[in-house]
CSV table of C-alpha atoms and ligand atoms in Angstrom, one decimal:
chain,number,residue,atom,x,y,z
A,1245,MET,CA,23.3,97.5,152.6
A,1246,ALA,CA,23.8,101.2,152.0
A,1247,VAL,CA,22.0,102.3,148.3
A,1248,PRO,CA,22.6,105.9,147.6
A,1249,PHE,CA,19.9,107.5,145.6
A,1250,SER,CA,21.9,108.6,142.6
A,1251,ARG,CA,25.4,107.8,141.1
A,1252,PRO,CA,26.8,108.8,138.0
A,1253,LEU,CA,28.4,106.3,135.6
A,1254,ILE,CA,32.2,106.8,135.8
A,1255,ASP,CA,33.6,103.7,134.6
A,1256,ASP,CA,37.0,102.7,132.7
A,1257,ASP,CA,35.3,104.2,129.5
A,1258,VAL,CA,34.9,107.5,130.9
A,1259,VAL,CA,38.2,107.7,132.4
A,1260,ALA,CA,39.5,106.7,128.9
A,1261,GLU,CA,37.7,109.2,127.1
A,1262,VAL,CA,38.5,111.9,129.7
A,1263,ASN,CA,42.1,111.0,129.6
A,1264,ASP,CA,42.1,111.2,125.8
A,1265,ALA,CA,40.8,114.6,126.0
A,1266,LEU,CA,43.3,115.5,128.5
A,1267,LEU,CA,46.3,113.9,126.9
A,1268,ASN,CA,46.0,113.7,123.2
A,1269,THR,CA,43.8,116.6,122.1
A,1270,GLY,CA,45.4,119.4,123.9
A,1271,TRP,CA,42.1,121.3,124.0
A,1272,LEU,CA,39.9,121.8,127.0
A,1273,THR,CA,36.9,124.0,126.0
A,1274,SER,CA,34.6,123.4,123.1
A,1275,GLY,CA,36.1,121.5,120.5
A,1276,PRO,CA,36.4,117.8,118.9
A,1277,LYS,CA,34.9,116.1,121.7
A,1278,VAL,CA,31.9,118.4,121.9
A,1279,ARG,CA,31.3,117.8,118.1
A,1280,GLN,CA,31.4,114.1,118.3
A,1281,LEU,CA,29.1,114.3,121.5
A,1282,GLU,CA,26.8,116.3,119.4
A,1283,ALA,CA,27.0,113.6,116.4
A,1284,GLU,CA,26.2,110.8,118.7
A,1285,ILE,CA,23.2,112.7,120.3
A,1286,GLY,CA,22.0,113.5,116.7
A,1287,ALA,CA,22.2,109.8,115.7
A,1288,ILE,CA,19.7,108.9,118.4
A,1289,THR,CA,17.3,111.9,117.7
A,1290,GLY,CA,18.1,112.2,113.9
A,1291,THR,CA,18.4,116.0,114.4
A,1292,PRO,CA,21.2,118.7,114.2
A,1293,VAL,CA,22.4,119.3,117.9
A,1294,LEU,CA,24.0,122.0,119.6
A,1295,CYS,CA,25.5,121.2,123.0
A,1296,VAL,CA,25.4,123.7,125.8
A,1297,ASN,CA,26.6,124.0,129.5
A,1298,SER,CA,23.1,123.1,131.0
A,1299,TRP,CA,19.5,122.4,130.3
A,1300,THR,CA,18.5,125.9,131.6
A,1301,SER,CA,21.2,127.8,129.6
A,1302,GLY,CA,19.9,125.7,126.5
A,1303,ALA,CA,16.2,126.8,127.3
A,1304,MET,CA,17.4,130.3,128.0
A,1305,LEU,CA,19.1,130.4,124.5
A,1306,MET,CA,16.1,129.1,122.5
A,1307,LEU,CA,13.6,131.5,124.3
A,1308,ARG,CA,16.4,134.3,123.5
A,1309,TRP,CA,16.4,132.9,119.7
A,1310,LEU,CA,12.6,133.5,119.6
A,1311,GLY,CA,12.8,136.9,121.2
A,1312,VAL,CA,10.9,136.2,124.2
A,1313,GLY,CA,10.8,138.8,127.0
A,1314,PRO,CA,8.8,141.2,129.2
A,1315,GLY,CA,5.2,141.1,128.3
A,1316,ASP,CA,5.4,137.5,126.7
A,1317,GLU,CA,3.9,134.6,128.6
A,1318,VAL,CA,5.7,131.0,128.5
A,1319,ILE,CA,3.4,127.8,129.8
A,1320,VAL,CA,4.7,125.3,132.0
A,1321,PRO,CA,3.6,122.6,133.9
A,1322,ALA,CA,3.3,123.0,137.9
A,1323,TYR,CA,4.7,119.6,138.4
A,1324,THR,CA,8.5,119.9,137.4
A,1325,TYR,CA,12.0,121.1,138.6
A,1326,ALA,CA,12.2,124.9,139.0
A,1327,ALA,CA,14.2,125.4,136.0
A,1328,SER,CA,11.5,124.7,133.4
A,1329,ALA,CA,9.9,128.3,134.8
A,1330,LEU,CA,13.3,130.0,135.7
A,1331,CYS,CA,14.6,130.0,132.2
A,1332,ALA,CA,11.7,132.0,131.1
A,1333,MET,CA,11.8,134.4,134.2
A,1334,ASN,CA,15.1,135.0,133.7
A,1335,LEU,CA,14.5,136.6,130.5
A,1336,GLY,CA,11.7,138.7,131.9
A,1337,ALA,CA,8.8,136.6,130.6
A,1338,ASP,CA,5.7,135.9,132.6
A,1339,VAL,CA,5.2,132.3,133.7
A,1340,VAL,CA,2.0,130.7,133.2
A,1341,MET,CA,1.7,127.4,135.3
A,1342,VAL,CA,-1.0,124.7,134.3
A,1343,ASP,CA,-1.8,121.3,135.9
A,1344,VAL,CA,-0.8,117.7,135.0
A,1345,GLY,CA,-2.4,114.8,134.4
A,1346,GLU,CA,-2.3,111.3,135.9
A,1347,ASP,CA,0.7,110.6,133.8
A,1348,PHE,CA,2.5,113.3,135.6
A,1349,CYS,CA,2.9,115.4,132.4
A,1350,MET,CA,1.2,118.5,131.2
A,1351,ASP,CA,-2.5,118.2,130.6
A,1352,PRO,CA,-3.4,119.4,127.0
A,1353,ALA,CA,-6.8,120.6,128.1
A,1354,ALA,CA,-5.4,122.8,130.8
A,1355,LEU,CA,-2.8,124.0,128.2
A,1356,GLY,CA,-5.8,125.0,126.0
A,1357,ARG,CA,-7.3,127.0,128.7
A,1358,ALA,CA,-4.0,128.9,129.3
A,1359,ILE,CA,-3.1,130.0,125.8
A,1360,THR,CA,-3.6,133.7,125.3
A,1361,PRO,CA,-2.5,136.2,122.5
A,1362,ARG,CA,0.7,136.8,124.5
A,1363,THR,CA,1.9,133.2,124.7
A,1364,LYS,CA,5.1,132.7,122.9
A,1365,ALA,CA,6.4,129.5,124.1
A,1366,VAL,CA,4.8,126.1,125.7
A,1367,ILE,CA,7.2,123.8,127.7
A,1368,PRO,CA,5.9,120.5,128.4
A,1369,VAL,CA,8.1,118.2,130.7
A,1370,ASP,CA,8.7,114.5,130.2
A,1371,VAL,CA,8.4,113.5,133.6
A,1372,GLY,CA,10.6,110.6,134.8
A,1373,GLY,CA,11.4,109.8,131.1
A,1374,LEU,CA,7.8,109.5,129.9
A,1375,PRO,CA,7.2,111.7,126.9
A,1376,ALA,CA,4.6,114.1,127.4
A,1377,ASP,CA,1.6,113.6,125.2
A,1378,TYR,CA,2.7,116.1,122.1
A,1379,ASP,CA,-0.1,115.1,119.7
A,1380,ALA,CA,-2.5,116.2,122.1
A,1381,LEU,CA,-0.7,119.4,123.2
A,1382,SER,CA,0.2,120.3,119.5
A,1383,ALA,CA,-3.2,120.0,118.6
A,1384,GLU,CA,-3.9,122.8,121.2
A,1385,LEU,CA,-1.3,125.0,119.9
A,1386,ARG,CA,-2.5,124.6,116.1
A,1387,ALA,CA,-6.2,125.1,117.5
A,1388,HIS,CA,-5.2,128.4,119.1
A,1389,ALA,CA,-2.7,129.6,116.3
A,1390,GLY,CA,-4.9,132.4,115.3
A,1391,MET,CA,-4.7,134.1,118.7
A,1392,LEU,CA,-0.8,134.6,118.6
A,1393,ARG,CA,0.5,138.2,118.7
A,1394,PRO,CA,4.0,137.9,117.3
A,1395,SER,CA,6.3,140.7,118.0
A,1396,ASN,CA,9.3,139.5,115.6
A,1397,ALA,CA,9.9,138.0,112.2
A,1398,ARG,CA,10.6,134.7,113.7
A,1399,GLN,CA,7.8,134.6,115.9
A,1400,ALA,CA,5.4,135.6,112.8
A,1401,ALA,CA,7.1,132.9,110.7
A,1402,LEU,CA,6.2,130.2,113.3
A,1403,GLY,CA,2.7,131.4,113.5
A,1404,ARG,CA,1.9,129.8,116.9
A,1405,PRO,CA,3.7,129.4,120.2
A,1406,LEU,CA,6.8,127.4,120.3
A,1407,MET,CA,6.8,123.8,121.4
A,1408,LEU,CA,10.1,123.5,123.7
A,1409,ALA,CA,10.2,120.1,124.9
A,1410,ASP,CA,11.8,119.9,128.6
A,1411,ALA,CA,13.4,116.5,128.0
A,1412,ALA,CA,16.0,116.7,130.8
A,1413,HIS,CA,14.7,113.1,131.9
A,1414,SER,CA,14.0,111.6,128.6
A,1415,ILE,CA,17.0,111.0,126.4
A,1416,GLY,CA,16.3,107.7,124.5
A,1417,ALA,CA,12.6,107.7,124.8
A,1418,SER,CA,10.2,107.7,122.0
A,1419,ALA,CA,6.2,108.0,121.2
A,1420,ARG,CA,5.1,105.7,118.4
A,1421,GLY,CA,8.6,104.9,117.2
A,1422,VAL,CA,9.5,108.5,117.0
A,1423,PRO,CA,12.5,109.5,119.1
A,1424,VAL,CA,12.4,112.3,121.6
A,1425,GLY,CA,14.0,115.0,119.6
A,1426,ARG,CA,11.3,115.0,116.9
A,1427,LEU,CA,8.5,115.2,119.0
A,1428,ALA,CA,8.5,119.3,119.3
A,1429,ASP,CA,9.8,122.1,117.8
A,1430,VAL,CA,12.8,122.2,120.0
A,1431,THR,CA,14.0,119.7,122.5
A,1432,VAL,CA,16.2,120.3,125.3
A,1433,PHE,CA,18.2,117.4,127.1
A,1434,SER,CA,20.1,117.9,130.6
A,1435,LEU,CA,23.5,116.4,130.9
A,1436,HIS,CA,23.6,117.2,134.5
A,1437,SER,CA,25.2,114.5,136.9
A,1438,VAL,CA,21.9,113.1,137.9
A,1439,LYS,CA,20.5,112.6,134.5
A,1440,ASN,CA,20.9,109.3,132.3
A,1441,VAL,CA,23.7,110.5,130.4
A,1442,THR,CA,26.0,113.2,132.0
A,1443,THR,CA,28.8,115.5,131.3
A,1444,GLY,CA,28.8,116.8,135.0
A,1445,GLU,CA,26.9,119.8,133.9
A,1446,GLY,CA,25.8,120.0,130.5
A,1447,GLY,CA,22.6,120.1,128.0
A,1448,ALA,CA,21.9,119.5,124.4
A,1449,ILE,CA,19.6,121.2,122.0
A,1450,CYS,CA,17.7,119.4,119.2
A,1451,LEU,CA,16.0,121.3,116.3
A,1452,HIS,CA,13.0,120.0,114.8
A,1453,LEU,CA,11.6,123.3,113.5
A,1454,PRO,CA,8.9,123.6,110.9
A,1455,GLN,CA,8.8,125.3,107.5
A,1456,PRO,CA,10.1,127.7,106.7
A,1457,PHE,CA,12.9,127.4,109.2
A,1458,ASP,CA,15.8,125.6,108.1
A,1459,ASP,CA,17.2,123.4,111.0
A,1460,GLU,CA,21.0,123.4,109.9
A,1461,ALA,CA,20.9,127.1,109.1
A,1462,GLU,CA,19.5,127.9,112.5
A,1463,LEU,CA,21.9,125.8,114.2
A,1464,ALA,CA,24.8,127.9,112.9
A,1465,GLY,CA,23.3,130.8,114.2
A,1466,LEU,CA,22.6,129.3,117.5
A,1467,ARG,CA,26.2,128.1,117.9
A,1468,ALA,CA,27.5,131.9,117.4
A,1469,LEU,CA,24.5,132.9,119.9
A,1470,ALA,CA,25.7,130.4,122.5
A,1471,LEU,CA,29.4,131.8,122.3
A,1472,ASN,CA,28.7,135.6,122.9
A,1473,GLY,CA,27.4,136.0,119.5
A,1474,GLN,CA,31.0,135.3,118.2
A,1475,THR,CA,31.6,133.8,114.8
A,1476,LYS,CA,34.5,131.8,115.4
A,1477,SER,CA,34.8,129.4,118.4
A,1478,ALA,CA,38.3,129.5,120.3
A,1479,PHE,CA,39.2,126.2,118.6
A,1480,GLU,CA,38.5,127.5,115.2
A,1481,LYS,CA,40.5,130.9,115.8
A,1482,ASN,CA,43.4,128.8,117.2
A,1483,GLN,CA,43.9,127.3,113.5
A,1484,PRO,CA,47.0,129.1,112.1
A,1485,GLY,CA,45.8,132.3,110.3
A,1486,ALA,CA,42.3,132.3,111.4
A,1487,TRP,CA,42.4,135.0,114.1
A,1488,ARG,CA,39.9,137.4,112.8
A,1489,TYR,CA,36.5,137.1,114.0
A,1490,ASP,CA,33.4,139.0,114.7
A,1491,ILE,CA,30.7,139.6,117.1
A,1492,VAL,CA,27.4,139.6,115.3
A,1493,GLU,CA,24.8,139.6,117.9
A,1494,PHE,CA,23.9,139.8,121.4
A,1495,GLY,CA,24.6,136.3,122.5
A,1496,LEU,CA,25.1,134.2,125.9
A,1497,LYS,CA,28.2,132.5,126.8
A,1498,VAL,CA,26.9,129.1,127.3
A,1499,ASN,CA,29.3,126.5,125.6
A,1500,LEU,CA,30.2,123.1,126.7
A,1501,PRO,CA,33.7,122.4,127.5
A,1502,ASP,CA,35.4,119.6,125.7
A,1503,VAL,CA,36.6,117.7,128.9
A,1504,ASN,CA,33.0,117.6,129.9
A,1505,ALA,CA,31.9,116.4,126.8
A,1506,ALA,CA,34.4,113.3,127.0
A,1507,ILE,CA,32.4,112.0,130.0
A,1508,GLY,CA,29.1,111.8,128.1
A,1509,LEU,CA,30.6,110.7,124.8
A,1510,ALA,CA,31.8,107.5,126.7
A,1511,GLN,CA,28.3,107.0,128.0
A,1512,ILE,CA,26.3,107.9,124.9
A,1513,ARG,CA,28.1,105.2,122.7
A,1514,LYS,CA,26.7,102.6,124.8
A,1515,TYR,CA,23.6,104.4,125.7
A,1516,GLN,CA,21.0,102.6,123.5
A,1517,ALA,CA,22.8,99.1,123.5
A,1518,GLU,CA,23.7,98.8,127.1
A,1519,LEU,CA,22.8,101.7,129.7
A,1520,LEU,CA,19.0,102.1,128.4
A,1521,PRO,CA,18.6,98.1,128.5
A,1522,ASP,CA,20.1,97.9,132.1
A,1523,ARG,CA,17.6,100.7,133.3
A,1524,LEU,CA,14.8,98.5,131.9
A,1525,ARG,CA,16.2,95.6,133.9
A,1526,ILE,CA,15.8,97.9,137.2
A,1527,VAL,CA,12.6,99.2,136.6
A,1528,ASP,CA,11.1,96.0,135.5
A,1529,ARG,CA,12.4,94.4,138.7
A,1530,TYR,CA,10.7,96.9,141.0
A,1531,ARG,CA,7.4,96.7,138.9
A,1532,ALA,CA,7.4,92.7,139.3
A,1533,ALA,CA,8.4,93.1,143.3
A,1534,PHE,CA,5.7,95.8,143.7
A,1535,ALA,CA,3.1,94.3,141.4
A,1536,GLY,CA,1.5,92.2,144.3
A,1537,LYS,CA,1.4,95.2,146.8
A,1538,PRO,CA,-2.3,96.4,147.0
A,1539,TRP,CA,-0.8,99.9,148.4
A,1540,ALA,CA,1.5,100.3,145.3
A,1541,ILE,CA,0.6,102.5,142.5
A,1542,LEU,CA,3.3,101.9,139.8
A,1543,PRO,CA,4.6,104.9,137.6
A,1544,PRO,CA,3.6,104.9,133.7
A,1545,THR,CA,6.7,103.9,131.6
A,1546,SER,CA,4.3,102.8,128.8
A,1547,VAL,CA,1.5,104.7,127.8
A,1548,ASP,CA,-0.4,104.7,124.2
A,1549,GLY,CA,2.7,104.2,122.7
A,1550,ARG,CA,5.0,106.5,124.7
A,1551,GLU,CA,8.0,104.8,125.9
A,1552,SER,CA,9.8,106.2,128.7
A,1553,SER,CA,13.6,106.1,129.0
A,1554,ARG,CA,13.1,105.1,132.7
A,1555,HIS,CA,14.8,108.0,134.4
A,1556,LEU,CA,12.9,107.9,137.6
A,1557,PHE,CA,10.8,105.3,139.6
A,1558,LEU,CA,7.6,107.5,140.7
A,1559,LEU,CA,6.1,105.0,143.1
A,1560,ARG,CA,3.0,106.1,144.8
A,1561,ILE,CA,1.6,104.8,148.1
A,1562,ALA,CA,-2.3,104.3,148.1
A,1563,GLY,CA,-3.7,105.3,151.4
A,1564,ALA,CA,-0.8,107.8,152.3
A,1565,ASP,CA,-1.4,111.4,152.9
A,1566,GLU,CA,1.9,113.8,153.0
A,1567,ALA,CA,2.6,113.3,156.6
A,1568,MET,CA,2.6,109.5,156.4
A,1569,ARG,CA,4.6,109.7,153.2
A,1570,ASP,CA,7.2,111.6,155.0
A,1571,ARG,CA,7.1,109.1,157.8
A,1572,ILE,CA,7.5,106.3,155.4
A,1573,ILE,CA,10.6,108.4,154.1
A,1574,GLU,CA,12.1,108.7,157.4
A,1575,ARG,CA,12.0,104.8,158.0
A,1576,ILE,CA,13.5,104.0,154.5
A,1577,SER,CA,16.2,106.5,155.2
A,1578,ALA,CA,17.0,104.8,158.5
A,1579,ARG,CA,17.8,101.7,156.5
A,1580,GLU,CA,20.5,103.8,154.6
A,1581,VAL,CA,18.4,103.5,151.2
A,1582,GLY,CA,18.2,106.9,149.6
A,1583,VAL,CA,15.0,108.1,148.2
A,1584,ASN,CA,13.4,111.4,147.1
A,1585,VAL,CA,10.3,113.0,146.0
A,1586,HIS,CA,9.6,114.1,142.5
A,1587,TYR,CA,8.1,116.9,142.6
A,1588,LEU,CA,7.2,119.5,145.1
A,1589,PRO,CA,4.7,121.3,142.8
A,1590,MET,CA,6.4,124.7,142.0
A,1591,PRO,CA,3.8,127.0,143.6
A,1592,MET,CA,4.9,125.1,147.1
A,1593,LEU,CA,8.2,126.7,146.7
A,1594,THR,CA,8.8,130.1,148.2
A,1595,LEU,CA,9.7,132.1,145.1
A,1596,PHE,CA,6.8,131.1,143.4
A,1597,ARG,CA,4.4,131.5,146.2
A,1598,GLU,CA,5.8,135.0,146.6
A,1599,ARG,CA,4.8,135.6,143.0
A,1600,GLY,CA,1.0,134.4,143.8
A,1601,PHE,CA,0.9,131.2,142.3
A,1602,ARG,CA,-1.4,129.0,144.6
A,1603,VAL,CA,-1.1,125.5,145.3
A,1604,ALA,CA,-5.1,125.1,145.2
A,1605,ASP,CA,-5.0,125.7,141.7
A,1606,TYR,CA,-3.1,122.7,140.8
A,1607,PRO,CA,-5.0,119.9,142.2
A,1608,VAL,CA,-3.6,117.0,140.2
A,1609,ALA,CA,0.1,117.7,140.8
A,1610,VAL,CA,-0.7,118.0,144.7
A,1611,ASP,CA,-2.4,114.9,144.3
A,1612,LEU,CA,0.5,112.9,142.8
A,1613,TYR,CA,3.0,114.8,144.9
A,1614,ARG,CA,1.4,113.8,148.5
A,1615,ASN,CA,1.9,110.1,148.2
A,1616,GLU,CA,5.0,110.0,145.9
A,1617,ILE,CA,8.4,108.5,146.7
A,1618,THR,CA,11.0,108.2,144.0
A,1619,LEU,CA,13.2,105.1,144.1
A,1620,PRO,CA,16.8,105.0,142.8
A,1621,VAL,CA,17.3,104.0,139.0
A,1622,TYR,CA,20.9,104.2,137.6
A,1623,ASN,CA,23.6,102.1,135.9
A,1624,GLY,CA,25.6,100.1,138.3
A,1625,LEU,CA,22.5,99.5,140.7
A,1626,THR,CA,22.5,95.6,141.3
A,1627,ASP,CA,19.6,93.3,141.7
A,1628,ALA,CA,20.7,92.6,145.2
A,1629,GLN,CA,20.4,96.6,146.0
A,1630,VAL,CA,17.1,96.8,143.9
A,1631,ASP,CA,15.7,94.0,146.4
A,1632,GLU,CA,17.1,95.9,149.2
A,1633,VAL,CA,15.2,99.1,148.2
A,1634,VAL,CA,12.0,97.1,147.8
A,1635,ALA,CA,12.4,95.5,151.3
A,1636,ALA,CA,13.0,99.0,153.0
A,1637,VAL,CA,10.0,100.5,151.0
A,1638,SER,CA,7.7,97.6,151.8
A,1639,GLU,CA,8.7,97.4,155.5
A,1640,ALA,CA,8.3,101.0,156.1
A,1641,VAL,CA,4.9,101.1,154.1
A,1642,GLU,CA,3.4,98.4,155.8
A,1643,ALA,CA,4.5,99.6,159.1
A,1644,GLU,CA,2.6,102.9,158.6
A,1645,LEU,CA,-0.5,101.8,156.9
A,1646,PRO,CA,-3.5,100.9,159.2
B,2510,PLP,C1,17.3,118.7,135.9
B,2510,PLP,C2,16.4,119.3,135.3
B,2510,PLP,C3,16.4,120.5,134.5
B,2510,PLP,C4,17.6,121.3,134.8
B,2510,PLP,O1,18.6,120.9,134.2
B,2510,PLP,P1,20.1,121.6,134.2
B,2510,PLP,O2,20.8,120.8,133.2
B,2510,PLP,O3,20.7,121.5,135.5
B,2510,PLP,O4,19.7,123.2,134.0
B,2510,PLP,C5,15.2,121.0,134.1
B,2510,PLP,N1,14.1,120.4,134.1
B,2510,PLP,C6,13.9,119.1,134.5
B,2510,PLP,C7,12.7,118.7,134.7
B,2510,PLP,C8,15.0,118.6,135.2
B,2510,PLP,O5,14.8,117.4,135.9
């Protein structure tokens, strides 16, 4: 039985919603579907929401809003997808990488050691859907707030670096009952095809800024900033008599089209009632199956009140080194079961190596990476397929382990 690693949910509800966008609204780019998607995401997070065309562009938009650029530093974990760092590098800022803890997320103590007067933003990652430890990370930002050298009014009003959550994996997750979206100043979800909720390509920004910021007022400004700094969207200009507009600031063009939003809209409406519990079923089945295996190190899904959105199942193989892990993956792949590795620590990637990052500086990240295998988790994966993955993994591991 072939089991692909990932498959987006394209069911009758998605088809109906996309058809509605195509046939009934007469509108393709940002319009009513985007606004409905923003409202549905906002109902989960309890925040104002702005949809954009990717996580990466959403993070760039927020760093741009904060005025981050050359001479500034942005702190990211070494154990993540490269976009967490590229959003800052694209604005000319310097990336500072820190190591992670055993929960795969940014180590608060390592963050504390990395903060300098030039630190303008910190981007923790909710790896696999488990929220990073924002209480401990925020405490580090407050403890070092006096260091900040602000270069504009917004940075001065914030009075410390911005906490920007990379929540690409964690829509619907929470910490002690507080949903992701309200654990950091700014939270960005990815709606890319492999994520829990998808619009094909897309992202969503949630605002939860401290005093003196007004989230709704900032959202209105960001809406323009995401549309080339234009005061009216094409949808608004399309209303009779509403042709006049202005370009009020130097923005980006990163808005989400309505046809894309329709895909995610059909999914998010049943996300908490159906899709998230279905992920729990899959992850619980893996946990039960691997619980008796002495070589299986199970991923953290509930840690001190932090509840994962079960985006990825990050299995680790005790006793395996990198070469053995790779051989195990070859055996699993030979059975047509798709698995993956999350993540190659960023310093192992050419771009970052060439910029002087050294993998030896991130021992925990390397330790997590070298024996990690990510198993499929997505809506539509059947119990029989989960059992097939378990059988393929177990057979492969047990053939390799001494
Ligand atoms: C997918 C992902 C991103 C990038 O998302 P895009 O929407 O493709 O820009 C960023 N960070 C992490 C951790 C991701 O997994």
